[in-house]
mmCIF file with all atom_site columns, C-alpha atoms in Angstrom:
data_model
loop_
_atom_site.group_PDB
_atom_site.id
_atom_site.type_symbol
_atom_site.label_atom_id
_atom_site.label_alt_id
_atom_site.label_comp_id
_atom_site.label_asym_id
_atom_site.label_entity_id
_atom_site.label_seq_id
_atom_site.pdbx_PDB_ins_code
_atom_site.Cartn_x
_atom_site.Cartn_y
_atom_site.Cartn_z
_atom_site.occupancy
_atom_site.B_iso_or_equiv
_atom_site.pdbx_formal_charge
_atom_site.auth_seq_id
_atom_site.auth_comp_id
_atom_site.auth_asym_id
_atom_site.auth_atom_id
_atom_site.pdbx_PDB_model_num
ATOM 1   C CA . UNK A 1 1   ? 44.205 12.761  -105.171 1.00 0.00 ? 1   UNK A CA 1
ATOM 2   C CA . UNK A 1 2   ? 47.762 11.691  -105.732 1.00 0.00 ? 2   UNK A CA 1
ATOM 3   C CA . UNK A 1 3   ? 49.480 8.235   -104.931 1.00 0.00 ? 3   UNK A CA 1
ATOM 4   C CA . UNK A 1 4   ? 52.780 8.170   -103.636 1.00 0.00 ? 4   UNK A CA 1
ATOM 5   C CA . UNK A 1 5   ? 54.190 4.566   -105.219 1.00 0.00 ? 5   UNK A CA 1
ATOM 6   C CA . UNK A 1 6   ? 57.698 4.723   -104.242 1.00 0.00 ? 6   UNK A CA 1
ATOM 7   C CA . UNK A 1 7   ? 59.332 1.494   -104.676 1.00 0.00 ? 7   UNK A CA 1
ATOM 8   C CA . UNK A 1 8   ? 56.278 -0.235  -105.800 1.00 0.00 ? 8   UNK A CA 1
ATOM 9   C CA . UNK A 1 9   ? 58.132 -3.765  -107.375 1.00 0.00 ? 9   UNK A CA 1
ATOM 10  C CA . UNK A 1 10  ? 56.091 -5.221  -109.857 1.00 0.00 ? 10  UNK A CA 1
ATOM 11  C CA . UNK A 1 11  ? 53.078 -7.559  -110.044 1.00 0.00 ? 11  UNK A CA 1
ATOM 12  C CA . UNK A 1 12  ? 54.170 -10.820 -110.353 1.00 0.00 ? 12  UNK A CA 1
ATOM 13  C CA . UNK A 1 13  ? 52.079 -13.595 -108.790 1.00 0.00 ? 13  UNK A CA 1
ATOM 14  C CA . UNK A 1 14  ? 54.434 -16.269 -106.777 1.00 0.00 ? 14  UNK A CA 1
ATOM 15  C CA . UNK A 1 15  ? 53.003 -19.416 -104.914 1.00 0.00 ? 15  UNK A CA 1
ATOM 16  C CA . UNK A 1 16  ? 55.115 -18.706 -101.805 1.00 0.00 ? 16  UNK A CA 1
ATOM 17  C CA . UNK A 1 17  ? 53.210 -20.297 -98.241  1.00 0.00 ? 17  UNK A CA 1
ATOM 18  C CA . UNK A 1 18  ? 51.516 -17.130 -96.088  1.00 0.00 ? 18  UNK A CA 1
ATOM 19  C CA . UNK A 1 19  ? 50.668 -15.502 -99.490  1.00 0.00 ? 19  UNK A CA 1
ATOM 20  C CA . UNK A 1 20  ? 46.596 -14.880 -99.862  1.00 0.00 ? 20  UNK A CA 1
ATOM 21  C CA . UNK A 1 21  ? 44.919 -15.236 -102.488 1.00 0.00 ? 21  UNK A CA 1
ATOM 22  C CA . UNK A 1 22  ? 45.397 -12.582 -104.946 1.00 0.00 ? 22  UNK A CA 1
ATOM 23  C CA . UNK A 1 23  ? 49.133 -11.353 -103.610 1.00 0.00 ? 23  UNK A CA 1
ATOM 24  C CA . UNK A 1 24  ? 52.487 -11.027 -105.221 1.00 0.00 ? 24  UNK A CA 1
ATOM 25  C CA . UNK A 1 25  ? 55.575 -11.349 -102.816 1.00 0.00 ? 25  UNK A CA 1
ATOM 26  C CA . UNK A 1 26  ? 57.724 -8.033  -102.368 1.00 0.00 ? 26  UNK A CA 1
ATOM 27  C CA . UNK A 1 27  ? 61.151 -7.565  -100.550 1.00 0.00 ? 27  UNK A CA 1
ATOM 28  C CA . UNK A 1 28  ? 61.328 -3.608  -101.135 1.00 0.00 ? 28  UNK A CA 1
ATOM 29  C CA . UNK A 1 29  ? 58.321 -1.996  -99.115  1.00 0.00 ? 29  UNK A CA 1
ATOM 30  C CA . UNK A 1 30  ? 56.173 0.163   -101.188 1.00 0.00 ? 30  UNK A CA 1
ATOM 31  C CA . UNK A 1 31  ? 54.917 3.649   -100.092 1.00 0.00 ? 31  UNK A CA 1
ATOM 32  C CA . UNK A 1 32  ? 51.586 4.337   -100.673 1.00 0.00 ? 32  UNK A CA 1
ATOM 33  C CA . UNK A 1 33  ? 49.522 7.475   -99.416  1.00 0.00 ? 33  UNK A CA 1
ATOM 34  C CA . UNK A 1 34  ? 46.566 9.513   -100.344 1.00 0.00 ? 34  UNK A CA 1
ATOM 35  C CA . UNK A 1 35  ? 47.683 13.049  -99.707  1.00 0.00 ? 35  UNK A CA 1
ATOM 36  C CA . UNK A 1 36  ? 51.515 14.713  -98.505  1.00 0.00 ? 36  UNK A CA 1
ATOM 37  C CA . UNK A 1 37  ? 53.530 13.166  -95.875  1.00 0.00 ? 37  UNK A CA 1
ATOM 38  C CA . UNK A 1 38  ? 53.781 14.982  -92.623  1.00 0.00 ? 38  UNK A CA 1
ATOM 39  C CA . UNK A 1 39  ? 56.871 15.586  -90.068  1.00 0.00 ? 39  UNK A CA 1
ATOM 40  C CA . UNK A 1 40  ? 55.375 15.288  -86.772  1.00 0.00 ? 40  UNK A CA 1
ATOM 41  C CA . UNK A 1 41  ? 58.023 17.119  -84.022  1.00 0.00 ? 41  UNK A CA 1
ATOM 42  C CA . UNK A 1 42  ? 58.105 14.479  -81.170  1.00 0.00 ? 42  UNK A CA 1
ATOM 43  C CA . UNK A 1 43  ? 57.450 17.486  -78.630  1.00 0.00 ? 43  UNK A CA 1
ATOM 44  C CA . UNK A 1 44  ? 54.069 17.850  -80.415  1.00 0.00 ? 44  UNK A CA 1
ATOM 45  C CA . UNK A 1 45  ? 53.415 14.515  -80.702  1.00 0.00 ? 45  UNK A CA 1
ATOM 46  C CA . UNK A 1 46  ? 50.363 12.890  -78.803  1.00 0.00 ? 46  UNK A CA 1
ATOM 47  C CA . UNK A 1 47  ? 47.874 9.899   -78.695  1.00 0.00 ? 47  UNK A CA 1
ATOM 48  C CA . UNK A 1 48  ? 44.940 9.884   -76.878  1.00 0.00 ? 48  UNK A CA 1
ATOM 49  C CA . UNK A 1 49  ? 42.126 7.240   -76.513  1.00 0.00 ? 49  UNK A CA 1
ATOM 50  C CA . UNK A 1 50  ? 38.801 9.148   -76.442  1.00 0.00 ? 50  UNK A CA 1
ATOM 51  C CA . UNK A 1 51  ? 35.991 6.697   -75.082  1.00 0.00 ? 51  UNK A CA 1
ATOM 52  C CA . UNK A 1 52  ? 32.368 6.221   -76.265  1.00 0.00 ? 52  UNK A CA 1
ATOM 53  C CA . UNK A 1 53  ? 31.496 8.973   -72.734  1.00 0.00 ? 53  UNK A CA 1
ATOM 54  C CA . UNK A 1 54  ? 34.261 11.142  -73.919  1.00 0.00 ? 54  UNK A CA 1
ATOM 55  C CA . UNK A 1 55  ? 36.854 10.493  -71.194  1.00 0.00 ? 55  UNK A CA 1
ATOM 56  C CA . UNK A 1 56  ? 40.073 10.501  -72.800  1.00 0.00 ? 56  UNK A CA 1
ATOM 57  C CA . UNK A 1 57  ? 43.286 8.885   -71.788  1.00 0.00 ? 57  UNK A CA 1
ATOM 58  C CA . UNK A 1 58  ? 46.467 10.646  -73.437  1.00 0.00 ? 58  UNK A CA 1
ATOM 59  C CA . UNK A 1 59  ? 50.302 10.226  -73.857  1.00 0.00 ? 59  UNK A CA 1
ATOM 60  C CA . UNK A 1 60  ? 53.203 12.330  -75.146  1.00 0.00 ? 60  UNK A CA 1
ATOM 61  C CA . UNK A 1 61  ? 56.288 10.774  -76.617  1.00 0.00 ? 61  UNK A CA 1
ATOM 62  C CA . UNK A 1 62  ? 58.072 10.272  -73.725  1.00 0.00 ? 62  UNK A CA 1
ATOM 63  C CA . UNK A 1 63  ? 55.130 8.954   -71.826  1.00 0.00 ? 63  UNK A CA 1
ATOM 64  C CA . UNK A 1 64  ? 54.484 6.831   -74.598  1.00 0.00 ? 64  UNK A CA 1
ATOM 65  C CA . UNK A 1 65  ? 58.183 5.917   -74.906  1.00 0.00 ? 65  UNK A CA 1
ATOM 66  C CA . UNK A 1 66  ? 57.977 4.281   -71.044  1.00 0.00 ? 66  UNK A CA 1
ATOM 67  C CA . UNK A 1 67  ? 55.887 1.720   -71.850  1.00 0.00 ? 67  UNK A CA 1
ATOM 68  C CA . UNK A 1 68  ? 56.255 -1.557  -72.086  1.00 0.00 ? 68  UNK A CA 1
ATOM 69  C CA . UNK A 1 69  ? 56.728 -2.283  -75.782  1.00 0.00 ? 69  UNK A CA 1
ATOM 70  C CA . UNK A 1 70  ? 56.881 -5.964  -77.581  1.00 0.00 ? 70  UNK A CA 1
ATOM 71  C CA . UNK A 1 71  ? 58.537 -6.972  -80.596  1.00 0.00 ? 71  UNK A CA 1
ATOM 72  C CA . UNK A 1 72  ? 56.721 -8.787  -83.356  1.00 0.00 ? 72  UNK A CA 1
ATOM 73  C CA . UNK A 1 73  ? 57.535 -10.338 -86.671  1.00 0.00 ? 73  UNK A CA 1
ATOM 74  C CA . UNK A 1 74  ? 54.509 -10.356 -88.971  1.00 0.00 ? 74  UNK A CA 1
ATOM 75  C CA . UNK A 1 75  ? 53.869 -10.370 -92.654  1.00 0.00 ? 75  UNK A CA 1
ATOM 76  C CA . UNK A 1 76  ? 51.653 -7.551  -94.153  1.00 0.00 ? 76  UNK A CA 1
ATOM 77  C CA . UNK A 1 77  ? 49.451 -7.583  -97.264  1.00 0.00 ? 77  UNK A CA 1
ATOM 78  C CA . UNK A 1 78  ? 48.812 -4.256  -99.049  1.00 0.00 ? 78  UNK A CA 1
ATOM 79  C CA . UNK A 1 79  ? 45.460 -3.974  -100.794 1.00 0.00 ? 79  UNK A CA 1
ATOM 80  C CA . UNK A 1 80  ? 47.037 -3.097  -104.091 1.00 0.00 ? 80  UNK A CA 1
ATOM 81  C CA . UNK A 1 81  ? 48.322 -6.897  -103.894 1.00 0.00 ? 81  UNK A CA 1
ATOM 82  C CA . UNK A 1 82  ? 51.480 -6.603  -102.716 1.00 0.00 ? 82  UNK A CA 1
ATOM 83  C CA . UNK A 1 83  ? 53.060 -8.870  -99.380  1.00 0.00 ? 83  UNK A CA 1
ATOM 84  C CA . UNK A 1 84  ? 55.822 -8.197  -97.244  1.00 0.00 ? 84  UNK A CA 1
ATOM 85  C CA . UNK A 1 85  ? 56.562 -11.461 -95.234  1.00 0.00 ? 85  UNK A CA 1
ATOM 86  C CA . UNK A 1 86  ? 58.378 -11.446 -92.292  1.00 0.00 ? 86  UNK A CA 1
ATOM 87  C CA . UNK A 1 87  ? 58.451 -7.816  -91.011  1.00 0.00 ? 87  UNK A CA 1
ATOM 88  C CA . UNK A 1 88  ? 59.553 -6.529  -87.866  1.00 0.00 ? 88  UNK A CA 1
ATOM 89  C CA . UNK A 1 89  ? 58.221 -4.255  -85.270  1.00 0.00 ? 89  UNK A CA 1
ATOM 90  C CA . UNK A 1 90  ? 58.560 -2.544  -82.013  1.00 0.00 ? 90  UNK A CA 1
ATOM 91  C CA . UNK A 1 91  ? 55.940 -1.403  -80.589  1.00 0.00 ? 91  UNK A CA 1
ATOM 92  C CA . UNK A 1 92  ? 53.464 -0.623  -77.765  1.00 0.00 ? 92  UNK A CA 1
ATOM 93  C CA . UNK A 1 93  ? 50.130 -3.164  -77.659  1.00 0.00 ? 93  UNK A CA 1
ATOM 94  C CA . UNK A 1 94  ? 46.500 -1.827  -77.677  1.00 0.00 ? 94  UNK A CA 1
ATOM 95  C CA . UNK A 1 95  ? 46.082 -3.990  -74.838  1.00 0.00 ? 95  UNK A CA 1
ATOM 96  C CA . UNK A 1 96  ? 48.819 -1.823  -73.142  1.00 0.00 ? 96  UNK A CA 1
ATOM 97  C CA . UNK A 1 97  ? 47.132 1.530   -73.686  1.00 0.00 ? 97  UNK A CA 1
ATOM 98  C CA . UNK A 1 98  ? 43.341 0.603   -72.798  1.00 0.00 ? 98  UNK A CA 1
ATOM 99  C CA . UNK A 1 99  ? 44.256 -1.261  -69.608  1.00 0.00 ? 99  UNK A CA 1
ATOM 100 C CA . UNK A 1 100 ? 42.971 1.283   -67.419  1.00 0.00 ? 100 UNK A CA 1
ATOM 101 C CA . UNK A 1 101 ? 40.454 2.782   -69.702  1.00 0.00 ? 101 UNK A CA 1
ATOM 102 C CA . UNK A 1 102 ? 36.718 1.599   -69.111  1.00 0.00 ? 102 UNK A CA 1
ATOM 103 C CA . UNK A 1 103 ? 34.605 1.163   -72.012  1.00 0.00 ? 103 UNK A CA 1
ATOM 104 C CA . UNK A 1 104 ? 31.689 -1.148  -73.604  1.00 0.00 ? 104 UNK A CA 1
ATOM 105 C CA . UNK A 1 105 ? 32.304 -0.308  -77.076  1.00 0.00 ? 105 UNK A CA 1
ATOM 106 C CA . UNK A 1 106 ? 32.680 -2.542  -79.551  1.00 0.00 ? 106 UNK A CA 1
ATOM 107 C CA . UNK A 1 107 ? 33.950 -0.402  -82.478  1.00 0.00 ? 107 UNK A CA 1
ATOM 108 C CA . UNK A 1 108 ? 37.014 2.434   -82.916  1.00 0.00 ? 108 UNK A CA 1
ATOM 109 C CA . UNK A 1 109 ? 37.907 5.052   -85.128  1.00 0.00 ? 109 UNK A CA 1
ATOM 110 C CA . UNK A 1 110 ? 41.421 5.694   -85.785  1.00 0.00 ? 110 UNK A CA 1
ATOM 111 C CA . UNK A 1 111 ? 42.572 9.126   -85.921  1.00 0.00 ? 111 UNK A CA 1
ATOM 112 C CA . UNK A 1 112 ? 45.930 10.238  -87.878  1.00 0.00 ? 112 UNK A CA 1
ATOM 113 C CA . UNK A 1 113 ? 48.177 13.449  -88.293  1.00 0.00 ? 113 UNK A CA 1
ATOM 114 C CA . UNK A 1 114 ? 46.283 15.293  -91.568  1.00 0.00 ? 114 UNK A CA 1
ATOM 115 C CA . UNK A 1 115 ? 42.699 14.209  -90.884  1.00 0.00 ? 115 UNK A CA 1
ATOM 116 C CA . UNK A 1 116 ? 43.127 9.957   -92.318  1.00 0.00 ? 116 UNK A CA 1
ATOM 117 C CA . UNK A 1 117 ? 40.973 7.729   -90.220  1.00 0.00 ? 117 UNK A CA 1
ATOM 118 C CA . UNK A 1 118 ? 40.220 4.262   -90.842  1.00 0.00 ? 118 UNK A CA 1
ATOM 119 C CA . UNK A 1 119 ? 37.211 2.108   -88.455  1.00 0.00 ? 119 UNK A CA 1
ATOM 120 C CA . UNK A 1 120 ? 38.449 -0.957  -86.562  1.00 0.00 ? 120 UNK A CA 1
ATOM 121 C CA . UNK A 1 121 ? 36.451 -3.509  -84.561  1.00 0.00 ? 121 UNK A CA 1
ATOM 122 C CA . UNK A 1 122 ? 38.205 -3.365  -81.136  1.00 0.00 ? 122 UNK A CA 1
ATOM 123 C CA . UNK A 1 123 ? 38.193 -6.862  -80.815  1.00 0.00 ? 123 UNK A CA 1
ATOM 124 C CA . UNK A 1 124 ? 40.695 -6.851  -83.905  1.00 0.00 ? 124 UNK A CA 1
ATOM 125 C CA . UNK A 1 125 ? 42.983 -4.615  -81.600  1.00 0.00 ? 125 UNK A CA 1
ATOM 126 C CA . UNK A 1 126 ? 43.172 -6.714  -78.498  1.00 0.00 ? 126 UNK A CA 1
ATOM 127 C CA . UNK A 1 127 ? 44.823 -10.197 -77.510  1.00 0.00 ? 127 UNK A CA 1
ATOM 128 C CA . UNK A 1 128 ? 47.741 -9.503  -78.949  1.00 0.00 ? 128 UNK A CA 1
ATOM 129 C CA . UNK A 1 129 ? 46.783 -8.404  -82.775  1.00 0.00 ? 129 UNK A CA 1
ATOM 130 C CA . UNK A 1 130 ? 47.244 -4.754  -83.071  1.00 0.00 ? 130 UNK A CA 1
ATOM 131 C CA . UNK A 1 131 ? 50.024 -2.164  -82.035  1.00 0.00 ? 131 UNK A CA 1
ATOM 132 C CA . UNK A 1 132 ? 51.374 1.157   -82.378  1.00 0.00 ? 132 UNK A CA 1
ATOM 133 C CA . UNK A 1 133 ? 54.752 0.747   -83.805  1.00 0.00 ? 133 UNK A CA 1
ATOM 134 C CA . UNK A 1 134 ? 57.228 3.167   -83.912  1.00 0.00 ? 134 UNK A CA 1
ATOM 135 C CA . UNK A 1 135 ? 60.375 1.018   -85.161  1.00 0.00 ? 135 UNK A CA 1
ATOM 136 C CA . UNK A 1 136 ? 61.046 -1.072  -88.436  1.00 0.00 ? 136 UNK A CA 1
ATOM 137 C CA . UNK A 1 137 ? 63.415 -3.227  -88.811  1.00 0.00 ? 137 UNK A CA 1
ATOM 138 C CA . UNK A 1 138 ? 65.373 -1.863  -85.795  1.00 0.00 ? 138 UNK A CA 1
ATOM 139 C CA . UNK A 1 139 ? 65.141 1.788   -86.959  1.00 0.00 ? 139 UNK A CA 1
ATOM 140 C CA . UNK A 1 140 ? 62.787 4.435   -85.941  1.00 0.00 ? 140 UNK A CA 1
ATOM 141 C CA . UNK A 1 141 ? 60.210 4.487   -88.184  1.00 0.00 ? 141 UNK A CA 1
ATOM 142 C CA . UNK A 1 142 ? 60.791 6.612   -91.167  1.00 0.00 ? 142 UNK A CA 1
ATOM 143 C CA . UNK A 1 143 ? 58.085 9.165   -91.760  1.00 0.00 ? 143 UNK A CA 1
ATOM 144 C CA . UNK A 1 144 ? 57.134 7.747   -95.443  1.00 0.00 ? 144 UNK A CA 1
ATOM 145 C CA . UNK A 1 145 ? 56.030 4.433   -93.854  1.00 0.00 ? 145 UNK A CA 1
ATOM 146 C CA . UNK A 1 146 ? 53.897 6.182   -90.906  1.00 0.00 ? 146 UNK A CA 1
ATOM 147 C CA . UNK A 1 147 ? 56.723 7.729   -88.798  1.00 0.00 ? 147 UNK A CA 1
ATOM 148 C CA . UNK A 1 148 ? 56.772 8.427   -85.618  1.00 0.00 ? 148 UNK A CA 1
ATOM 149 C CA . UNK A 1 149 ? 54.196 6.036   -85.135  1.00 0.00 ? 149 UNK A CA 1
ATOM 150 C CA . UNK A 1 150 ? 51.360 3.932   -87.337  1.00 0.00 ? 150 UNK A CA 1
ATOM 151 C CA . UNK A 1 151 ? 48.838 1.437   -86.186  1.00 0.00 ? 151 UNK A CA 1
ATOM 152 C CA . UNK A 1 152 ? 49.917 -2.107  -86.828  1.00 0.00 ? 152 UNK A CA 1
ATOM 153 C CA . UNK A 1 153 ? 46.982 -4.206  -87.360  1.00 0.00 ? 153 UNK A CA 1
ATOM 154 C CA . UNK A 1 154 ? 48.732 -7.337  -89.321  1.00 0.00 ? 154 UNK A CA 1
ATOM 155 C CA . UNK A 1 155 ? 45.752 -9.353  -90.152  1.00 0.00 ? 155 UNK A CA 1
ATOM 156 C CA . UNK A 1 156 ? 43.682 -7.064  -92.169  1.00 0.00 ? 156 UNK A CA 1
ATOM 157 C CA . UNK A 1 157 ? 45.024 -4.835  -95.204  1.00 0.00 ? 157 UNK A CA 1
ATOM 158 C CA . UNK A 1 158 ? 47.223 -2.952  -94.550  1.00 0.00 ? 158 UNK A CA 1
ATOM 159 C CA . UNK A 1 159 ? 45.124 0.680   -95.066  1.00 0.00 ? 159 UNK A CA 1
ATOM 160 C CA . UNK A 1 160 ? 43.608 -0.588  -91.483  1.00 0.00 ? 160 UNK A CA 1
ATOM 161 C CA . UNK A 1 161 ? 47.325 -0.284  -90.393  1.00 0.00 ? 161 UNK A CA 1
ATOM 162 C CA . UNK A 1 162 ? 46.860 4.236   -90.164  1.00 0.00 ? 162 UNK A CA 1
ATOM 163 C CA . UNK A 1 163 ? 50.463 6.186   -90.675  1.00 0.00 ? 163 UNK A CA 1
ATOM 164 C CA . UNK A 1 164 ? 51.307 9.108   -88.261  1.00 0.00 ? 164 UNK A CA 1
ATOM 165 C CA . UNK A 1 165 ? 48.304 7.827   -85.584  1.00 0.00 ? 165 UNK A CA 1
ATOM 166 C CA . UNK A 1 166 ? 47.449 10.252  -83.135  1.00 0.00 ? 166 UNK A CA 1
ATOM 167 C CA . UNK A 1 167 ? 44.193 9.260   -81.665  1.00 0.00 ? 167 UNK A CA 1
ATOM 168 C CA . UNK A 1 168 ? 41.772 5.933   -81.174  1.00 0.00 ? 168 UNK A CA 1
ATOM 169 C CA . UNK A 1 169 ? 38.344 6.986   -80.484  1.00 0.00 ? 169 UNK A CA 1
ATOM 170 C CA . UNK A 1 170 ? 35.773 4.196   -78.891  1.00 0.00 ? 170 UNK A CA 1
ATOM 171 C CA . UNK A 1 171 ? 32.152 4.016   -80.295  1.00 0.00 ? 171 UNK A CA 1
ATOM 172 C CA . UNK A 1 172 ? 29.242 1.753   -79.743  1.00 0.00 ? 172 UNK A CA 1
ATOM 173 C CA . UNK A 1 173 ? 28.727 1.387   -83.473  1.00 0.00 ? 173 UNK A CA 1
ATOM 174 C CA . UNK A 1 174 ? 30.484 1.190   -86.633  1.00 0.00 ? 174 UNK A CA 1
ATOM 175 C CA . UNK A 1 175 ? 31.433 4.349   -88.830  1.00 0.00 ? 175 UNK A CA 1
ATOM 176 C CA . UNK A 1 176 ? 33.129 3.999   -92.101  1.00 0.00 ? 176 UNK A CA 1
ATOM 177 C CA . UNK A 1 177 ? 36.400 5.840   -92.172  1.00 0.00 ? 177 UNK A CA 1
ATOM 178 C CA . UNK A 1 178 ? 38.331 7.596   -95.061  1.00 0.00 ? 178 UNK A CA 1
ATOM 179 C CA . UNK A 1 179 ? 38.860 4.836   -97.652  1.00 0.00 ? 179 UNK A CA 1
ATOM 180 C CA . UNK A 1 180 ? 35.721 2.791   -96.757  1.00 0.00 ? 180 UNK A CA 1
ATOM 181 C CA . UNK A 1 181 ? 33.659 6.078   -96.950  1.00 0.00 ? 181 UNK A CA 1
ATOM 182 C CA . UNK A 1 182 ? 34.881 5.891   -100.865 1.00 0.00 ? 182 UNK A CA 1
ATOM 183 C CA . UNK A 1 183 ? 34.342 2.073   -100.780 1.00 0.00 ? 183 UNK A CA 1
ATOM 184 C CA . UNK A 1 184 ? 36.869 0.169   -99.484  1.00 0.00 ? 184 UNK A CA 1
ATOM 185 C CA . UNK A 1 185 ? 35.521 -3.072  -97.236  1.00 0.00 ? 185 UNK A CA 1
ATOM 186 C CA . UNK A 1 186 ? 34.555 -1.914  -94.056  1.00 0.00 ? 186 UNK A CA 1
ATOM 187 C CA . UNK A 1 187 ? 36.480 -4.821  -92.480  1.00 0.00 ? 187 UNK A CA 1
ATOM 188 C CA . UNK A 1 188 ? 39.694 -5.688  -94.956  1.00 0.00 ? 188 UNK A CA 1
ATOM 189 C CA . UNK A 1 189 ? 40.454 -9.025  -94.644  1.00 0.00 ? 189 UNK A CA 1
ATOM 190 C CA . UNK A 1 190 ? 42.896 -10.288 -96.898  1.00 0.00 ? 190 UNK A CA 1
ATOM 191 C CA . UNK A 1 191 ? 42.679 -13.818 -97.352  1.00 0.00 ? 191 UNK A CA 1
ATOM 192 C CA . UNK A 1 192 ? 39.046 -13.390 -97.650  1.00 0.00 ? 192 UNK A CA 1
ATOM 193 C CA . UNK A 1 193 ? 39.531 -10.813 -100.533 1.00 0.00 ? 193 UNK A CA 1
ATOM 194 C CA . UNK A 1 194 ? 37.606 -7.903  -98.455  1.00 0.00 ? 194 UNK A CA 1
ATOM 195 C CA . UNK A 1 195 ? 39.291 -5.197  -100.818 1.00 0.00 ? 195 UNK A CA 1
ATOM 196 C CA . UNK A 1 196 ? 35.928 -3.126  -101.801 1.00 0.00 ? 196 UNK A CA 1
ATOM 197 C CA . UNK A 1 197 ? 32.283 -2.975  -100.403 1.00 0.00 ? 197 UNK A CA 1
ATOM 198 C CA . UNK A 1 198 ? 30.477 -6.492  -101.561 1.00 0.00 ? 198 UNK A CA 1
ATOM 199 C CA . UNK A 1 199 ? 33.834 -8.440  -101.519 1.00 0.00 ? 199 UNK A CA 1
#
């Protein structure tokens, strides 16, 4: 399985503030993926939030384009070691798109465009922590760096953060996705070193 490393800037370590342990500072931004990159049409684009009963809630990109979106400034931590402080986003909130879906899960799966999932406690995707971002930096987002739209889930590494998202399924329980099923941390969080299972 190739690794796209595009732009990948060295790995110096810097004491810079916001930096976790085990992170080098970056101002380029690194392209990393575990298969091709697809070009998702925007007519055949489409998210939908399956629940743990199997009601589903779904938007196409105009839908999805109505709703209120926010924009954030967060940095990002890549679990090959590489940070990007100070990045920004536009995007639509979790919060936004399970407002009037009912559910008692605790877990999610995300789904992406060419099979990539990646688990997510939901309470890491509400109160303001998690989006789906479809600018950078003022510009649509680019389809190298998740484009049309990724999951933007700033406090954990940034695999947790799926490219080219197109679904956000609810369960009861947690299921390992594509990179923790080949041993990645189930969780990801950075400044606690959670890069591989028994971190």
């Amino acid at each position: 399985m190739g690794i796209i490393s595009r732009g990948f800037g060295g790995r110096r370590r810097e004491s810079v503030p916001g930096l976790p342990p085990g992170q080098y500072l970056t101002h380029d931004f690194p392209v990393l993926s575990a298969g091709p990159t697809p070009r998702i049409p925007l007519d055949r684009w489409r998210f939908t939030v399956t629940t743990e009963t199997g009601e589903k809630t779904s938007w196409d990109w105009k839908e999805f384009q109505a709703l209120p979106a926010e924009d954030v400034t967060v940095d990002i931590h890549c679990v090959t070691k590489w940070s990007k402080l100070g990045t920004t986003w536009r995007g639509v909130s979790i919060e936004t798109l399970l407002e009037n879906v009912d559910t008692v899960a605790e877990y999610s799966m995300v789904h992406s465009f060419g099979g990539y999932t990646t688990n997510v406690p939901l309470e890491d995707l509400l109160d303001g922590k998690a989006w789906i971002a479809y600018q950078f930096d003022g510009e649509d987002l680019h389809p190298e760096h998740g484009g049309p739209a990724r999951l933007l889930i700033p406090h954990l590494y940034f695999w947790k953060s799926a490219k080219w998202v197109n679904g956000l399924q609810l369960m009861p329980e947690d299921e390992p996705g594509f990179w923790e099923a080949a041993g990645y941390h189930m969780y990801g969080d950075p400044w606690r070193e959670q890069r591989y299972q028994g971190d």
